[in-house]
Coordinates of C-alpha atoms in Angstrom, one line a residue:
Chain H
M142 CA -13.8 -28.2 26.3
F143 CA -15.6 -29.0 23.1
F144 CA -13.7 -30.3 20.1
H145 CA -14.8 -30.9 16.5
I146 CA -12.9 -34.0 15.3
V147 CA -12.8 -36.6 12.6
L148 CA -12.9 -40.2 13.8
E149 CA -12.8 -43.5 12.0
R150 CA -14.7 -46.6 13.0
N151 CA -15.2 -50.1 11.4
M152 CA -19.0 -50.7 11.3
Q153 CA -20.3 -54.2 10.9
L154 CA -23.6 -54.5 9.1
H155 CA -25.9 -57.5 8.9
P156 CA -27.1 -58.5 5.4
R157 CA -30.7 -57.7 6.3
Y158 CA -29.8 -54.0 6.1
F159 CA -28.4 -54.2 2.5
G160 CA -30.3 -52.7 -0.3
R161 CA -31.0 -49.2 -1.4
N162 CA -31.0 -47.9 2.2
L163 CA -27.6 -49.3 3.0
R164 CA -26.0 -46.0 3.6
D165 CA -28.8 -44.7 5.8
N166 CA -28.8 -47.9 7.8
L167 CA -25.0 -47.6 8.3
V168 CA -25.3 -44.0 9.4
S169 CA -28.1 -44.6 11.9
K170 CA -26.2 -47.6 13.3
L171 CA -23.1 -45.5 13.6
M172 CA -25.0 -42.8 15.5
K173 CA -26.6 -45.4 17.8
D174 CA -23.2 -47.0 18.5
V175 CA -21.2 -43.9 19.0
E176 CA -23.3 -41.1 20.4
G177 CA -23.2 -40.9 24.1
T178 CA -20.1 -43.1 24.5
C179 CA -17.0 -42.1 26.3
S180 CA -13.4 -42.9 25.8
G181 CA -10.2 -41.8 27.5
R182 CA -8.7 -40.5 24.2
H183 CA -11.6 -38.5 22.8
G184 CA -13.8 -37.9 25.8
F185 CA -17.6 -37.9 25.4
V186 CA -18.9 -38.1 21.9
V187 CA -21.7 -35.6 22.1
A188 CA -23.1 -35.7 18.6
V189 CA -22.1 -36.9 15.1
T190 CA -22.2 -33.9 12.8
G191 CA -21.5 -35.5 9.4
I192 CA -20.1 -38.4 7.5
E193 CA -16.8 -37.8 5.7
N194 CA -16.3 -41.0 3.9
I195 CA -17.6 -44.6 3.8
G196 CA -15.0 -47.1 2.5
K197 CA -15.6 -50.3 0.6
G198 CA -17.2 -53.1 2.6
L199 CA -15.3 -56.2 3.3
I200 CA -17.3 -59.5 3.7
R201 CA -16.1 -61.3 6.8
D202 CA -15.2 -65.0 6.3
G203 CA -17.7 -67.5 7.7
T204 CA -20.5 -64.9 8.4
G205 CA -22.5 -62.7 6.1
F206 CA -21.5 -59.5 8.0
V207 CA -19.8 -56.8 6.0
T208 CA -17.3 -54.4 7.6
F209 CA -17.3 -50.8 6.4
P210 CA -14.6 -48.3 7.5
V211 CA -16.5 -45.1 8.2
K212 CA -14.9 -41.7 8.7
Y213 CA -17.2 -39.2 10.5
Q214 CA -17.1 -35.8 12.1
C215 CA -18.3 -35.3 15.6
V216 CA -18.4 -32.9 18.5
V217 CA -16.7 -34.3 21.6
F218 CA -16.4 -33.0 25.1
R219 CA -13.1 -33.7 26.8
P220 CA -11.7 -32.0 29.9
F221 CA -8.0 -31.5 30.2
K222 CA -5.7 -30.9 33.1
G223 CA -5.1 -27.2 33.5
E224 CA -8.4 -26.3 31.8
I225 CA -10.5 -23.5 33.4
L226 CA -14.2 -24.1 33.2
E227 CA -17.4 -23.0 34.8
A228 CA -19.5 -25.7 36.5
V229 CA -22.7 -26.0 38.5
V230 CA -22.5 -27.4 42.0
T231 CA -24.6 -30.5 42.5
M232 CA -23.8 -31.7 46.0
V233 CA -21.9 -30.3 49.0
N234 CA -20.5 -32.2 51.9
K235 CA -17.7 -32.0 54.4
M236 CA -15.2 -33.6 52.1
G237 CA -15.8 -31.1 49.4
F238 CA -18.3 -30.5 46.7
F239 CA -19.4 -32.1 43.4
A240 CA -20.0 -30.0 40.3
E241 CA -21.1 -30.8 36.8
A242 CA -19.9 -29.3 33.5
G243 CA -21.8 -30.9 30.7
P244 CA -21.6 -34.7 30.9
V245 CA -18.5 -34.5 33.2
Q246 CA -18.5 -34.8 37.0
I247 CA -15.9 -32.8 38.9
F248 CA -15.0 -33.1 42.5
V249 CA -13.4 -30.3 44.5
S250 CA -11.9 -31.6 47.8
N251 CA -12.1 -29.4 50.9
H252 CA -8.2 -29.2 50.7
L253 CA -8.5 -27.4 47.4
I254 CA -11.1 -24.9 48.7
P255 CA -9.7 -21.6 50.1
D256 CA -8.9 -21.9 53.8
D257 CA -11.2 -19.1 54.8
M258 CA -14.2 -21.0 53.6
E259 CA -15.8 -23.4 56.1
F260 CA -18.3 -26.2 55.8
Q261 CA -21.7 -25.4 57.3
S262 CA -24.1 -28.4 57.6
G263 CA -27.8 -28.1 57.7
D264 CA -30.7 -28.4 55.2
M265 CA -28.6 -26.7 52.6
P266 CA -25.0 -27.7 53.3
N267 CA -22.6 -25.0 52.0
Y268 CA -19.1 -23.6 52.2
T269 CA -19.1 -20.0 53.5
T270 CA -16.4 -17.4 54.2
S271 CA -16.0 -16.2 57.7
D272 CA -17.8 -12.9 56.9
G273 CA -20.6 -14.7 55.1
S274 CA -19.9 -12.8 51.8
V275 CA -19.3 -15.8 49.6
K276 CA -21.2 -19.0 49.7
I277 CA -20.9 -22.3 47.7
Q278 CA -24.1 -24.4 47.8
K279 CA -26.1 -26.5 45.5
D280 CA -26.8 -24.8 42.1
S281 CA -24.0 -22.2 42.6
E282 CA -21.9 -21.6 39.5
V283 CA -18.2 -21.9 40.2
R284 CA -15.1 -21.3 38.0
L285 CA -12.6 -24.1 38.7
K286 CA -9.4 -25.5 37.3
I287 CA -9.1 -29.2 36.4
I288 CA -6.1 -30.8 38.0
G289 CA -6.7 -34.4 37.2
T290 CA -9.0 -36.7 35.1
R291 CA -10.1 -40.3 35.3
V292 CA -12.1 -42.4 32.9
D293 CA -14.2 -45.4 33.6
A294 CA -16.5 -47.3 31.3
T295 CA -19.2 -44.7 30.8
E296 CA -18.0 -41.4 32.1
I297 CA -15.1 -39.1 32.8
F298 CA -14.5 -37.9 36.3
C299 CA -12.3 -35.0 37.2
I300 CA -10.7 -33.4 40.3
G301 CA -10.7 -29.6 40.4
T302 CA -9.5 -26.8 42.5
I303 CA -10.8 -23.3 43.3
K304 CA -7.8 -22.4 45.5
D305 CA -6.0 -20.3 42.8
D306 CA -6.5 -16.7 41.8
F307 CA -9.6 -15.7 39.9
L308 CA -11.3 -19.0 40.7
G309 CA -14.4 -19.5 42.8
V310 CA -18.1 -18.6 42.9
I311 CA -19.5 -16.7 39.9
N312 CA -23.1 -16.9 40.6
D313 CA -24.8 -17.5 43.9
P314 CA -28.4 -18.8 43.5
A315 CA -29.5 -17.2 46.8
T316 CA -28.9 -13.7 45.4
I317 CA -31.0 -14.2 42.2
Chain J
M165 CA 7.0 -58.5 43.9
F166 CA 4.9 -55.6 45.3
G167 CA 5.5 -52.0 44.3
T168 CA 6.4 -49.4 47.0
E169 CA 2.8 -48.2 47.1
T170 CA 1.5 -51.6 48.1
L171 CA 3.8 -51.8 51.2
I172 CA 1.6 -49.5 53.1
V173 CA -1.4 -51.7 52.2
F174 CA 0.0 -54.9 53.6
F175 CA 1.6 -53.4 56.6
P176 CA 0.2 -55.2 59.7
S177 CA -2.0 -53.0 61.8
E178 CA -0.5 -54.1 65.2
A179 CA 3.2 -53.7 64.2
P180 CA 3.5 -49.9 64.3
L181 CA 2.2 -49.9 67.9
L182 CA 4.8 -52.4 68.9
C183 CA 7.9 -51.2 67.0
P184 CA 8.9 -47.6 66.9
F185 CA 11.5 -48.2 64.3
L186 CA 9.0 -49.7 61.9
L187 CA 6.7 -46.9 62.6
L188 CA 9.3 -44.4 61.6
L189 CA 10.0 -46.3 58.4
W190 CA 6.3 -46.5 57.7
L191 CA 5.8 -42.7 58.2
K192 CA 8.8 -42.0 55.9
R193 CA 7.2 -44.0 53.1
L194 CA 3.9 -42.3 53.7
L195 CA 5.5 -38.9 53.4
A196 CA 7.3 -39.9 50.2
M197 CA 4.1 -41.2 48.6
S198 CA 2.2 -38.1 49.6
E199 CA 4.8 -35.8 48.0
K200 CA 4.4 -37.9 44.8
G201 CA 0.6 -37.8 44.9
G202 CA 0.1 -34.1 45.6
K203 CA -1.9 -32.4 48.3
G204 CA -5.2 -34.1 47.6
A205 CA -3.6 -37.5 47.6
S206 CA -1.7 -36.9 50.8
S207 CA -4.9 -36.0 52.7
L208 CA -6.5 -39.3 51.5
L209 CA -3.4 -41.2 52.3
S210 CA -3.1 -39.7 55.8
K211 CA -6.7 -40.7 56.5
G212 CA -6.0 -44.3 55.2
G213 CA -2.8 -44.4 57.1
L214 CA -4.3 -43.2 60.4
G215 CA -7.0 -45.8 59.9
S216 CA -4.5 -48.6 59.9
L217 CA -2.5 -47.1 62.8
R218 CA -5.6 -47.3 64.9
G219 CA -5.4 -51.0 64.4
K220 CA -8.9 -51.6 63.1
D221 CA -9.6 -55.3 62.5
D222 CA -10.4 -55.3 58.8
S223 CA -8.0 -52.6 57.7
A224 CA -5.5 -55.1 56.2
T225 CA -8.2 -57.0 54.2
K226 CA -9.9 -53.9 53.1
S227 CA -6.6 -52.3 51.9
A228 CA -5.9 -55.4 49.9
K229 CA -8.9 -54.6 47.9
G230 CA -7.9 -50.9 47.8
R231 CA -8.6 -48.9 44.6
R232 CA -6.1 -47.3 42.3
V233 CA -6.9 -43.8 41.2
Q234 CA -4.9 -42.4 38.3
F235 CA -4.7 -38.8 37.4
S236 CA -3.6 -37.7 34.0
N237 CA -1.0 -35.0 33.6
D238 CA -1.7 -34.5 29.9
G239 CA -3.3 -31.4 28.3
P240 CA -3.3 -29.3 25.2
L241 CA -2.4 -26.3 27.2
E242 CA 1.0 -27.9 28.1
S243 CA 3.0 -27.9 24.9
G244 CA 6.0 -30.1 24.4
I245 CA 4.8 -33.0 26.5
S246 CA 5.2 -36.2 24.4
S247 CA 4.1 -38.7 27.0
S248 CA 2.4 -38.2 30.3
S249 CA 3.3 -39.7 33.6
L250 CA 0.6 -41.2 35.6
T251 CA 0.5 -40.5 39.3
S252 CA -1.1 -43.3 41.2
L253 CA -2.0 -43.6 44.7
K254 CA -3.6 -46.4 46.6
S255 CA -6.1 -45.4 49.3
G256 CA -5.8 -48.0 52.0
G257 CA -7.5 -49.0 55.2
K258 CA -10.2 -46.8 56.7
G259 CA -10.0 -44.1 54.1
G260 CA -13.7 -44.5 54.4
K261 CA -15.9 -41.7 53.1
G262 CA -13.0 -39.7 51.9
E263 CA -11.9 -42.5 49.8
Q264 CA -15.3 -43.1 48.3
I265 CA -15.9 -39.5 47.5
A266 CA -12.5 -39.0 45.9
N267 CA -13.4 -42.0 43.6
G268 CA -16.7 -40.4 42.9
G269 CA -18.6 -43.0 44.8
K270 CA -17.8 -45.6 42.2
S271 CA -16.3 -49.0 42.8
S272 CA -14.6 -49.3 39.4
Q273 CA -11.8 -51.8 39.5
S274 CA -8.1 -51.0 38.7
K275 CA -8.1 -53.1 35.6
D276 CA -10.5 -50.7 33.9
S277 CA -8.0 -47.9 34.1
H278 CA -5.4 -50.0 32.4
S279 CA -7.3 -50.7 29.2
S280 CA -6.0 -48.5 26.4
E281 CA -9.5 -47.1 25.7
H282 CA -9.8 -45.5 29.1
R283 CA -6.3 -44.0 29.4
V284 CA -6.7 -40.2 29.5
D285 CA -3.1 -39.7 28.7
Q286 CA -3.5 -40.5 25.0
K287 CA -3.1 -37.6 22.7
L288 CA -5.9 -36.4 20.5
P289 CA -5.4 -36.8 16.8
E290 CA -3.8 -33.9 14.8
N291 CA -6.8 -32.8 12.8
I292 CA -8.9 -31.4 15.7
K293 CA -10.6 -28.1 16.0
C294 CA -11.2 -26.5 19.4
L295 CA -14.6 -25.2 19.8
M296 CA -15.7 -22.4 22.1
D297 CA -18.9 -23.0 23.9
C298 CA -20.8 -20.4 21.8
E299 CA -19.7 -22.3 18.6
A300 CA -20.7 -25.6 20.1
V301 CA -24.2 -24.2 20.9
D302 CA -24.7 -23.4 17.3
I303 CA -23.8 -26.8 16.1
L304 CA -25.7 -28.7 18.8
Q305 CA -28.8 -26.6 18.4
G306 CA -28.8 -27.4 14.6
I307 CA -28.6 -31.1 15.4
Q308 CA -31.4 -30.8 17.9
E309 CA -33.7 -29.2 15.4
Q310 CA -33.0 -32.0 12.9
M311 CA -33.7 -34.5 15.7
V312 CA -37.2 -33.0 16.2
M313 CA -38.0 -34.1 12.6
L314 CA -36.4 -37.5 13.0
S315 CA -38.0 -38.1 16.4
R316 CA -40.9 -39.8 14.7
D317 CA -38.6 -42.8 14.6
S318 CA -38.9 -44.1 18.1
T319 CA -35.5 -45.9 17.9
I320 CA -33.6 -42.7 17.6
K321 CA -33.1 -41.0 21.0
M322 CA -30.6 -38.4 21.9
P323 CA -28.2 -39.6 24.6
I324 CA -28.0 -37.9 27.9
S325 CA -24.5 -36.6 27.2
F326 CA -26.0 -34.6 24.3
E327 CA -28.7 -33.0 26.5
K328 CA -26.2 -32.2 29.2
G329 CA -23.6 -30.9 26.6
L330 CA -26.1 -28.6 25.0
Q331 CA -27.4 -27.3 28.3
Y332 CA -23.9 -26.6 29.5
A333 CA -22.9 -24.9 26.3
K334 CA -26.0 -22.7 26.4
S335 CA -25.5 -21.7 30.0
S336 CA -21.8 -20.9 29.5
S337 CA -22.1 -19.1 26.2
K338 CA -21.9 -15.4 26.9
Y339 CA -21.9 -13.7 23.6
T340 CA -24.4 -12.0 21.3
N341 CA -22.4 -12.3 18.1
L342 CA -20.3 -15.4 17.3
Q343 CA -18.4 -14.1 14.2
S344 CA -17.3 -10.9 16.0
V345 CA -16.0 -12.9 18.9
R346 CA -13.8 -15.0 16.6
R347 CA -12.6 -11.8 14.8
S348 CA -11.6 -10.2 18.1
L349 CA -9.6 -13.3 19.2
E350 CA -7.8 -13.6 15.8
P351 CA -4.9 -11.3 16.8
L352 CA -4.1 -13.7 19.7
A353 CA -3.3 -16.5 17.3
K354 CA -0.6 -14.3 15.7
C355 CA 0.9 -13.8 19.1
G356 CA 1.5 -17.5 19.3
L357 CA -1.4 -18.6 21.5
T358 CA -2.6 -22.1 20.8
D359 CA -6.1 -22.9 19.7
S360 CA -7.0 -24.3 23.1
E361 CA -5.7 -21.3 25.0
I362 CA -7.8 -19.0 22.8
S363 CA -10.8 -21.2 23.4
V364 CA -10.3 -21.0 27.1
I365 CA -10.1 -17.2 26.9
G366 CA -13.2 -17.2 24.8
N367 CA -15.1 -19.4 27.2
V368 CA -14.0 -17.7 30.4
C369 CA -14.0 -14.0 29.1
P370 CA -11.4 -12.6 31.5
E371 CA -11.7 -8.9 32.3
T372 CA -8.0 -8.1 32.7
V373 CA -4.6 -9.2 31.3
D374 CA -3.6 -10.3 34.8
E375 CA -6.5 -12.6 35.0
V376 CA -5.4 -14.2 31.7
F377 CA -1.9 -14.8 33.0
A378 CA -3.2 -16.2 36.3
L379 CA -5.6 -18.6 34.6
L380 CA -3.1 -19.7 31.9
P381 CA 0.3 -19.8 33.5
S382 CA 1.8 -21.3 30.4
L383 CA 1.6 -17.8 28.8
K384 CA 3.9 -16.2 31.3
V385 CA 6.9 -18.0 30.0
R386 CA 6.3 -17.0 26.3
I387 CA 8.2 -13.9 25.3
N388 CA 6.2 -13.0 22.2
V389 CA 2.8 -12.6 24.0
D390 CA 2.1 -8.9 23.7
R391 CA 0.1 -7.5 26.6
Q392 CA -1.3 -4.7 24.6
V393 CA -2.7 -7.1 21.9
L394 CA -4.2 -9.2 24.7
K395 CA -5.7 -6.1 26.3
D396 CA -7.2 -4.9 23.1
S397 CA -8.7 -8.4 22.3
L398 CA -10.2 -8.6 25.8
S399 CA -11.9 -5.1 25.5
E400 CA -13.3 -6.1 22.1
L401 CA -14.6 -9.3 23.6
A402 CA -16.3 -7.5 26.4
K403 CA -18.3 -5.5 23.9
F404 CA -20.0 -8.7 22.6
R405 CA -20.7 -10.1 26.1
Q406 CA -24.4 -10.6 26.9
P407 CA -25.7 -8.6 29.8
M408 CA -26.0 -10.7 33.0

């Protein structure tokens, strides 16, 4: 889910950036440092939308660097356990399938796929019901529920399920 | 010295074959851990466990380097949770492909998951605003238009997460009129639904009240959720839905 939040960060600026463009330099450094990063607490920082406040700079002892506390607004994307979202399938194999929702990767294990769907290997591996009416393959859109999340250095990875009511395929690319 | 979950890792591969009593004890621990870890975890554990039962040579050494996968139990939809409990499991032995896939094909070390920055159980700060996908599209498209002007500076490049976020928000945004969508969901806030629950309803656009209760089981226990108000909001929402 997307959130609009206010975060604070201490930015260190080299004296070469001082001058009349100090604020612009600080803002562009903030955007380079923060956009595209990922943390367990806030999720992916998708974009910085504005600067709320830039505090007074503090000169660090021994170096010429100055630390500015910057409060900024940003859009973040963070998945939560129990959240329902719609994702696009990127890969299917006998262990389950991978899907993507924005910058987040989600894995749905075959144990969390309804029992009446079976894995069919081939050029286009897929999960299909016994009567062939519902198929999950690459580029299918599925509605799933997040049941767990994990963060490493650069991305968030989730485990999802489609075994509950009202979950499963929304859009089969084969029928388009 | 070692936690209960490491016992299974260091258990000698030959012993279960020789000693039925030890085999029973091992199976008991396996079952206890799989109850703790949930269905998905038990399937991985059983694969890892069977691997070591088969007495493969390198199972003990491989399981010593086994990875720790932590799943967070936290979420804005679950009110009243002050601190989360992490469920951890260690996939051991010949978990093989299943193990790799459950970890997303990554070989991240367990120490990464311990650093405070990466813990997903941390609560978000108080002053946050949930955004529906249609609202996020508005904001991100505005930023993208600004970036077109700034793109003359080659050092400024939009990160991949921005492109993916915008594409996702566009594809899942279903409505023609953003303000009307917000207005039709306002009565739900008076019923006591949280911001995040309203955003999920807005994103998913359920057709019936039963679907809402199935997707958001936390609503079932709340007494003051009026089915009629929910039904009215859903029918209002359906009017603004874009044709497929």
